[in-house]
mmCIF file of N, CA and C in Angstrom:
data_model
loop_
_atom_site.group_PDB
_atom_site.id
_atom_site.type_symbol
_atom_site.label_atom_id
_atom_site.label_comp_id
_atom_site.label_asym_id
_atom_site.label_seq_id
_atom_site.Cartn_x
_atom_site.Cartn_y
_atom_site.Cartn_z
ATOM 1 N N MET A 243 -105.595 -3.805 3.640
ATOM 2 C CA MET A 243 -105.823 -4.287 4.702
ATOM 3 C C MET A 243 -104.674 -5.018 5.361
ATOM 4 N N ILE A 244 -104.116 -4.892 6.289
ATOM 5 C CA ILE A 244 -103.091 -5.780 6.879
ATOM 6 C C ILE A 244 -103.009 -6.582 7.929
ATOM 7 N N LEU A 245 -102.808 -7.633 7.977
ATOM 8 C CA LEU A 245 -103.187 -8.616 8.915
ATOM 9 C C LEU A 245 -101.553 -9.189 9.927
ATOM 10 N N TYR A 246 -101.623 -8.772 11.073
ATOM 11 C CA TYR A 246 -100.717 -9.182 11.930
ATOM 12 C C TYR A 246 -101.065 -10.199 12.874
ATOM 13 N N ASN A 247 -100.321 -11.284 12.230
ATOM 14 C CA ASN A 247 -100.529 -12.611 13.195
ATOM 15 C C ASN A 247 -99.324 -13.114 14.132
ATOM 16 N N ILE A 248 -99.502 -13.480 14.997
ATOM 17 C CA ILE A 248 -99.000 -13.639 16.166
ATOM 18 C C ILE A 248 -99.381 -15.716 16.304
ATOM 19 N N THR A 249 -98.611 -16.412 15.943
ATOM 20 C CA THR A 249 -98.817 -17.741 16.290
ATOM 21 C C THR A 249 -97.736 -18.199 17.453
ATOM 22 N N PHE A 250 -98.513 -18.785 18.482
ATOM 23 C CA PHE A 250 -97.628 -19.445 19.568
ATOM 24 C C PHE A 250 -97.649 -20.682 19.738
ATOM 25 N N THR A 251 -96.773 -21.372 20.200
ATOM 26 C CA THR A 251 -96.615 -22.389 20.416
ATOM 27 C C THR A 251 -96.638 -22.769 22.335
ATOM 28 N N VAL A 252 -97.529 -23.563 22.248
ATOM 29 C CA VAL A 252 -97.874 -23.518 23.598
ATOM 30 C C VAL A 252 -97.884 -24.934 24.358
ATOM 31 N N ASN A 253 -97.126 -24.920 25.529
ATOM 32 C CA ASN A 253 -97.360 -25.921 26.666
ATOM 33 C C ASN A 253 -98.479 -26.527 26.350
ATOM 34 N N ASN A 254 -99.061 -27.449 26.490
ATOM 35 C CA ASN A 254 -100.322 -28.351 26.867
ATOM 36 C C ASN A 254 -100.375 -28.109 28.572
ATOM 37 N N GLU A 255 -99.616 -28.175 29.325
ATOM 38 C CA GLU A 255 -99.761 -27.578 31.000
ATOM 39 C C GLU A 255 -100.119 -26.554 31.269
ATOM 40 N N ILE A 256 -99.850 -25.232 30.307
ATOM 41 C CA ILE A 256 -100.156 -24.223 30.567
ATOM 42 C C ILE A 256 -101.568 -23.722 29.788
ATOM 43 N N GLU A 257 -102.083 -24.593 29.025
ATOM 44 C CA GLU A 257 -102.985 -24.043 27.499
ATOM 45 C C GLU A 257 -104.325 -23.416 28.360
ATOM 46 N N GLU A 258 -104.509 -23.957 29.306
ATOM 47 C CA GLU A 258 -106.080 -23.416 29.897
ATOM 48 C C GLU A 258 -105.947 -22.058 30.015
ATOM 49 N N ASP A 259 -104.603 -21.960 31.117
ATOM 50 C CA ASP A 259 -104.337 -20.653 31.536
ATOM 51 C C ASP A 259 -103.777 -19.865 30.310
ATOM 52 N N PHE A 260 -103.445 -19.923 29.460
ATOM 53 C CA PHE A 260 -103.106 -19.156 28.237
ATOM 54 C C PHE A 260 -104.322 -18.624 27.552
ATOM 55 N N VAL A 261 -105.244 -19.739 27.408
ATOM 56 C CA VAL A 261 -106.241 -18.974 26.392
ATOM 57 C C VAL A 261 -107.054 -18.323 26.988
ATOM 58 N N GLN A 262 -107.467 -18.632 28.467
ATOM 59 C CA GLN A 262 -108.285 -17.518 29.381
ATOM 60 C C GLN A 262 -107.326 -16.347 29.688
ATOM 61 N N TRP A 263 -106.286 -16.059 29.804
ATOM 62 C CA TRP A 263 -105.442 -14.904 29.921
ATOM 63 C C TRP A 263 -105.574 -14.269 28.463
ATOM 64 N N MET A 264 -105.102 -14.953 27.219
ATOM 65 C CA MET A 264 -105.219 -14.442 26.037
ATOM 66 C C MET A 264 -106.692 -13.890 26.331
ATOM 67 N N LYS A 265 -107.881 -14.527 26.455
ATOM 68 C CA LYS A 265 -109.520 -13.545 26.211
ATOM 69 C C LYS A 265 -109.556 -12.505 27.201
ATOM 70 N N ASP A 266 -108.966 -12.777 28.492
ATOM 71 C CA ASP A 266 -109.938 -11.958 29.128
ATOM 72 C C ASP A 266 -108.442 -10.630 29.531
ATOM 73 N N THR A 267 -107.062 -10.756 28.879
ATOM 74 C CA THR A 267 -106.040 -9.859 29.254
ATOM 75 C C THR A 267 -105.310 -9.500 27.826
ATOM 76 N N HIS A 268 -104.590 -10.096 27.620
ATOM 77 C CA HIS A 268 -103.890 -9.971 26.275
ATOM 78 C C HIS A 268 -104.731 -9.165 24.963
ATOM 79 N N ILE A 269 -105.257 -10.091 24.775
ATOM 80 C CA ILE A 269 -106.257 -9.686 23.788
ATOM 81 C C ILE A 269 -107.165 -8.380 23.678
ATOM 82 N N PRO A 270 -107.757 -8.023 24.653
ATOM 83 C CA PRO A 270 -108.470 -6.840 25.348
ATOM 84 C C PRO A 270 -107.454 -5.640 25.364
ATOM 85 N N ASP A 271 -105.891 -5.919 25.680
ATOM 86 C CA ASP A 271 -105.039 -5.003 25.721
ATOM 87 C C ASP A 271 -104.703 -4.386 24.233
ATOM 88 N N ILE A 272 -104.589 -5.202 23.699
ATOM 89 C CA ILE A 272 -103.640 -5.047 22.301
ATOM 90 C C ILE A 272 -105.255 -4.049 21.633
ATOM 91 N N PHE A 273 -106.066 -4.972 21.592
ATOM 92 C CA PHE A 273 -107.476 -4.023 20.742
ATOM 93 C C PHE A 273 -107.578 -2.459 21.425
ATOM 94 N N ALA A 274 -107.328 -2.712 22.828
ATOM 95 C CA ALA A 274 -107.278 -1.136 23.698
ATOM 96 C C ALA A 274 -106.654 0.010 22.920
ATOM 97 N N THR A 275 -105.444 -0.555 22.414
ATOM 98 C CA THR A 275 -104.570 0.442 21.703
ATOM 99 C C THR A 275 -105.629 1.156 20.619
ATOM 100 N N GLY A 276 -106.404 0.872 19.787
ATOM 101 C CA GLY A 276 -107.456 1.728 19.066
ATOM 102 C C GLY A 276 -106.769 1.530 17.722
ATOM 103 N N LEU A 277 -105.802 0.454 17.464
ATOM 104 C CA LEU A 277 -105.154 0.498 16.643
ATOM 105 C C LEU A 277 -105.409 -0.732 15.112
ATOM 106 N N PHE A 278 -106.222 -1.300 15.773
ATOM 107 C CA PHE A 278 -106.654 -2.364 15.102
ATOM 108 C C PHE A 278 -108.275 -2.298 14.775
ATOM 109 N N LEU A 279 -109.118 -2.833 13.868
ATOM 110 C CA LEU A 279 -110.441 -2.697 13.537
ATOM 111 C C LEU A 279 -111.159 -4.281 14.072
ATOM 112 N N GLU A 280 -110.183 -5.460 14.066
ATOM 113 C CA GLU A 280 -110.698 -6.411 14.366
ATOM 114 C C GLU A 280 -109.780 -7.598 14.693
ATOM 115 N N HIS A 281 -110.063 -8.800 15.578
ATOM 116 C CA HIS A 281 -109.310 -9.633 16.018
ATOM 117 C C HIS A 281 -110.051 -10.979 15.641
ATOM 118 N N LYS A 282 -109.098 -12.117 15.753
ATOM 119 C CA LYS A 282 -109.493 -13.579 15.710
ATOM 120 C C LYS A 282 -108.951 -14.208 16.359
ATOM 121 N N PHE A 283 -108.953 -15.260 16.962
ATOM 122 C CA PHE A 283 -108.170 -16.130 17.932
ATOM 123 C C PHE A 283 -108.427 -17.886 17.469
ATOM 124 N N PHE A 284 -107.700 -18.383 16.949
ATOM 125 C CA PHE A 284 -107.796 -19.701 16.461
ATOM 126 C C PHE A 284 -106.592 -20.642 17.169
ATOM 127 N N ARG A 285 -107.116 -21.574 17.193
ATOM 128 C CA ARG A 285 -106.427 -23.102 17.456
ATOM 129 C C ARG A 285 -106.089 -24.131 16.523
ATOM 130 N N LEU A 286 -104.801 -24.370 16.062
ATOM 131 C CA LEU A 286 -104.495 -24.741 14.921
ATOM 132 C C LEU A 286 -104.820 -26.119 15.299
ATOM 133 N N LEU A 287 -105.214 -27.178 14.224
ATOM 134 C CA LEU A 287 -106.121 -28.439 14.613
ATOM 135 C C LEU A 287 -104.769 -29.256 13.872
ATOM 136 N N ASN A 288 -103.405 -29.344 13.706
ATOM 137 C CA ASN A 288 -102.779 -29.789 13.012
ATOM 138 C C ASN A 288 -101.356 -29.298 13.626
ATOM 139 N N SER A 289 -100.839 -30.485 14.803
ATOM 140 C CA SER A 289 -99.422 -29.989 15.274
ATOM 141 C C SER A 289 -99.064 -31.523 15.236
ATOM 142 N N PRO A 290 -97.793 -31.378 14.784
ATOM 143 C CA PRO A 290 -97.059 -32.398 14.871
ATOM 144 C C PRO A 290 -96.449 -32.808 16.096
ATOM 145 N N ASP A 291 -96.745 -32.159 17.259
ATOM 146 C CA ASP A 291 -96.082 -32.646 18.173
ATOM 147 C C ASP A 291 -96.991 -32.594 19.613
ATOM 148 N N ASP A 292 -97.430 -33.953 20.069
ATOM 149 C CA ASP A 292 -98.824 -33.852 21.433
ATOM 150 C C ASP A 292 -98.295 -33.098 22.365
ATOM 151 N N SER A 293 -97.720 -32.501 23.002
ATOM 152 C CA SER A 293 -97.418 -31.885 24.084
ATOM 153 C C SER A 293 -97.190 -30.549 24.000
ATOM 154 N N VAL A 294 -97.402 -30.083 22.734
ATOM 155 C CA VAL A 294 -97.777 -28.377 22.719
ATOM 156 C C VAL A 294 -99.046 -28.442 21.673
ATOM 157 N N THR A 295 -99.748 -26.933 21.871
ATOM 158 C CA THR A 295 -101.040 -26.968 20.966
ATOM 159 C C THR A 295 -100.615 -25.231 20.204
ATOM 160 N N ASN A 296 -100.611 -25.105 19.187
ATOM 161 C CA ASN A 296 -100.565 -24.126 18.473
ATOM 162 C C ASN A 296 -101.574 -23.229 18.617
ATOM 163 N N TYR A 297 -101.271 -21.952 18.757
ATOM 164 C CA TYR A 297 -102.773 -20.708 18.467
ATOM 165 C C TYR A 297 -102.134 -19.880 17.546
ATOM 166 N N SER A 298 -103.459 -19.473 16.995
ATOM 167 C CA SER A 298 -103.135 -18.123 15.623
ATOM 168 C C SER A 298 -104.099 -17.149 16.366
ATOM 169 N N LEU A 299 -103.463 -15.437 16.902
ATOM 170 C CA LEU A 299 -104.310 -14.476 17.073
ATOM 171 C C LEU A 299 -103.986 -13.574 16.018
ATOM 172 N N GLN A 300 -105.014 -13.131 15.662
ATOM 173 C CA GLN A 300 -104.946 -12.212 14.245
ATOM 174 C C GLN A 300 -105.392 -11.111 14.750
ATOM 175 N N PHE A 301 -104.919 -9.840 14.266
ATOM 176 C CA PHE A 301 -105.285 -8.580 14.328
ATOM 177 C C PHE A 301 -104.989 -7.909 13.074
ATOM 178 N N PHE A 302 -106.551 -7.027 12.683
ATOM 179 C CA PHE A 302 -106.646 -6.803 11.550
ATOM 180 C C PHE A 302 -106.342 -5.116 11.441
ATOM 181 N N THR A 303 -105.795 -4.109 10.500
ATOM 182 C CA THR A 303 -105.518 -2.902 10.524
ATOM 183 C C THR A 303 -105.624 -2.463 8.946
ATOM 184 N N GLU A 304 -105.824 -1.541 9.184
ATOM 185 C CA GLU A 304 -105.853 -0.549 7.885
ATOM 186 C C GLU A 304 -105.174 -0.372 6.854
ATOM 187 N N ASN A 305 -103.527 -0.179 7.585
ATOM 188 C CA ASN A 305 -102.382 0.071 7.047
ATOM 189 C C ASN A 305 -101.104 -0.051 7.669
ATOM 190 N N THR A 306 -100.226 0.086 6.959
ATOM 191 C CA THR A 306 -98.619 -0.457 7.691
ATOM 192 C C THR A 306 -98.508 0.724 8.893
ATOM 193 N N GLN A 307 -99.369 1.910 8.868
ATOM 194 C CA GLN A 307 -98.644 3.018 9.370
ATOM 195 C C GLN A 307 -99.228 2.658 10.648
ATOM 196 N N LYS A 308 -100.562 2.114 10.832
ATOM 197 C CA LYS A 308 -100.670 1.795 12.016
ATOM 198 C C LYS A 308 -100.250 0.724 12.885
ATOM 199 N N LEU A 309 -99.560 -0.147 11.644
ATOM 200 C CA LEU A 309 -98.914 -1.216 12.605
ATOM 201 C C LEU A 309 -97.057 -0.441 12.978
ATOM 202 N N ILE A 310 -97.022 0.419 12.116
ATOM 203 C CA ILE A 310 -95.759 0.972 12.751
ATOM 204 C C ILE A 310 -95.829 1.740 14.320
ATOM 205 N N GLU A 311 -97.127 2.454 14.498
ATOM 206 C CA GLU A 311 -97.469 2.988 15.369
ATOM 207 C C GLU A 311 -97.314 2.258 16.686
ATOM 208 N N TYR A 312 -98.418 0.963 16.540
ATOM 209 C CA TYR A 312 -98.274 0.079 17.494
ATOM 210 C C TYR A 312 -96.683 -0.616 17.804
ATOM 211 N N GLU A 313 -96.221 -0.998 17.216
ATOM 212 C CA GLU A 313 -95.027 -1.638 16.967
ATOM 213 C C GLU A 313 -93.882 -0.685 17.815
ATOM 214 N N SER A 314 -94.158 0.869 17.950
ATOM 215 C CA SER A 314 -93.147 2.044 18.671
ATOM 216 C C SER A 314 -94.192 2.079 19.812
ATOM 217 N N ARG A 315 -94.669 2.205 19.870
ATOM 218 C CA ARG A 315 -96.071 2.562 21.377
ATOM 219 C C ARG A 315 -95.835 1.780 22.263
ATOM 220 N N PHE A 316 -96.555 0.617 21.867
ATOM 221 C CA PHE A 316 -97.250 -0.678 22.712
ATOM 222 C C PHE A 316 -96.754 -2.002 22.698
ATOM 223 N N ALA A 317 -95.951 -2.637 21.314
ATOM 224 C CA ALA A 317 -95.918 -3.408 21.335
ATOM 225 C C ALA A 317 -94.464 -4.068 22.466
ATOM 226 N N GLN A 318 -93.796 -3.211 22.965
ATOM 227 C CA GLN A 318 -92.295 -3.992 23.497
ATOM 228 C C GLN A 318 -93.210 -4.268 25.064
ATOM 229 N N ALA A 319 -94.244 -3.545 25.394
ATOM 230 C CA ALA A 319 -94.682 -3.883 26.932
ATOM 231 C C ALA A 319 -95.570 -4.971 26.869
ATOM 232 N N LEU A 320 -96.219 -4.884 25.937
ATOM 233 C CA LEU A 320 -97.330 -6.042 25.611
ATOM 234 C C LEU A 320 -96.445 -7.596 25.426
ATOM 235 N N ARG A 321 -95.564 -7.334 24.766
ATOM 236 C CA ARG A 321 -94.683 -8.802 24.740
ATOM 237 C C ARG A 321 -94.239 -9.060 26.017
ATOM 238 N N TYR A 322 -93.747 -7.993 26.419
ATOM 239 C CA TYR A 322 -93.174 -8.678 28.033
ATOM 240 C C TYR A 322 -93.659 -8.973 28.894
ATOM 241 N N GLU A 323 -95.471 -8.603 29.127
ATOM 242 C CA GLU A 323 -96.288 -9.104 29.708
ATOM 243 C C GLU A 323 -96.184 -10.704 29.483
ATOM 244 N N THR A 324 -96.607 -11.588 28.547
ATOM 245 C CA THR A 324 -96.784 -12.141 27.772
ATOM 246 C C THR A 324 -95.250 -13.228 28.476
ATOM 247 N N GLN A 325 -94.204 -12.534 28.032
ATOM 248 C CA GLN A 325 -92.692 -13.422 28.205
ATOM 249 C C GLN A 325 -92.745 -13.375 29.807
ATOM 250 N N ALA A 326 -93.189 -12.434 30.655
ATOM 251 C CA ALA A 326 -92.845 -12.649 31.921
ATOM 252 C C ALA A 326 -93.685 -13.771 32.469
ATOM 253 N N ARG A 327 -94.647 -13.813 31.738
ATOM 254 C CA ARG A 327 -95.906 -14.539 32.441
ATOM 255 C C ARG A 327 -95.892 -16.325 32.086
ATOM 256 N N TYR A 328 -95.479 -16.387 30.903
ATOM 257 C CA TYR A 328 -95.342 -18.001 30.151
ATOM 258 C C TYR A 328 -93.977 -18.304 29.942
ATOM 259 N N GLY A 329 -92.951 -17.190 29.856
ATOM 260 C CA GLY A 329 -91.295 -17.782 29.271
ATOM 261 C C GLY A 329 -91.389 -18.652 28.411
ATOM 262 N N GLU A 330 -90.284 -19.384 28.241
ATOM 263 C CA GLU A 330 -90.383 -20.364 27.399
ATOM 264 C C GLU A 330 -91.631 -21.531 27.255
ATOM 265 N N LYS A 331 -92.888 -21.374 27.723
ATOM 266 C CA LYS A 331 -93.623 -22.159 27.641
ATOM 267 C C LYS A 331 -94.581 -21.619 26.458
ATOM 268 N N ALA A 332 -95.107 -20.744 26.015
ATOM 269 C CA ALA A 332 -95.216 -20.311 24.692
ATOM 270 C C ALA A 332 -94.578 -19.510 24.224
ATOM 271 N N ILE A 333 -94.041 -19.834 23.251
ATOM 272 C CA ILE A 333 -93.366 -19.561 21.885
ATOM 273 C C ILE A 333 -93.887 -18.802 20.670
ATOM 274 N N PRO A 334 -94.028 -17.174 20.410
ATOM 275 C CA PRO A 334 -94.465 -16.105 19.821
ATOM 276 C C PRO A 334 -93.910 -16.307 18.072
ATOM 277 N N PHE A 335 -94.348 -16.109 17.130
ATOM 278 C CA PHE A 335 -93.670 -16.281 15.865
ATOM 279 C C PHE A 335 -94.723 -15.259 15.194
ATOM 280 N N ARG A 336 -94.117 -14.043 14.812
ATOM 281 C CA ARG A 336 -95.119 -12.937 14.136
ATOM 282 C C ARG A 336 -94.759 -12.792 12.985
ATOM 283 N N THR A 337 -96.088 -13.084 11.868
ATOM 284 C CA THR A 337 -95.892 -12.334 10.474
ATOM 285 C C THR A 337 -97.114 -11.233 10.483
ATOM 286 N N LEU A 338 -96.713 -10.581 8.935
ATOM 287 C CA LEU A 338 -97.307 -9.695 8.768
ATOM 288 C C LEU A 338 -97.710 -9.924 7.509
ATOM 289 N N MET A 339 -99.201 -9.793 6.992
ATOM 290 C CA MET A 339 -99.359 -10.224 5.719
ATOM 291 C C MET A 339 -100.483 -9.076 5.062
ATOM 292 N N GLU A 340 -100.321 -8.661 4.119
ATOM 293 C CA GLU A 340 -101.186 -7.551 3.258
ATOM 294 C C GLU A 340 -102.514 -8.376 2.478
ATOM 295 N N LEU A 341 -103.487 -7.775 2.640
ATOM 296 C CA LEU A 341 -104.603 -8.411 1.841
ATOM 297 C C LEU A 341 -104.636 -8.193 0.341
ATOM 298 N N VAL A 342 -104.557 -9.085 -0.660
ATOM 299 C CA VAL A 342 -104.380 -9.343 -2.085
ATOM 300 C C VAL A 342 -105.534 -9.161 -2.622
ATOM 301 N N LYS A 343 -105.904 -7.827 -3.604
ATOM 302 C CA LYS A 343 -106.818 -7.716 -3.996
ATOM 303 C C LYS A 343 -107.049 -7.979 -5.718
#
């Protein structure tokens, strides 16, 4: 199992819109690629900066091949949509994790 995690640092002034857009548009668009089995959306509770809130968007897939397919076919356009909408007010940081058995 592979976890594709995107952590966003979100300016508080756009937080409400960001969360709603993630739930209504961005998460469904990523999930609609058919390459992920499950997703979770978290708000981080410990932020050292009161002017921002951090969110973790997690997508689970079976293997790295599915993630490679996502990256090659869909990621660029979906990242562009987020960047065009929020610019520097929602900064992403991406990580990949593998389940340890």
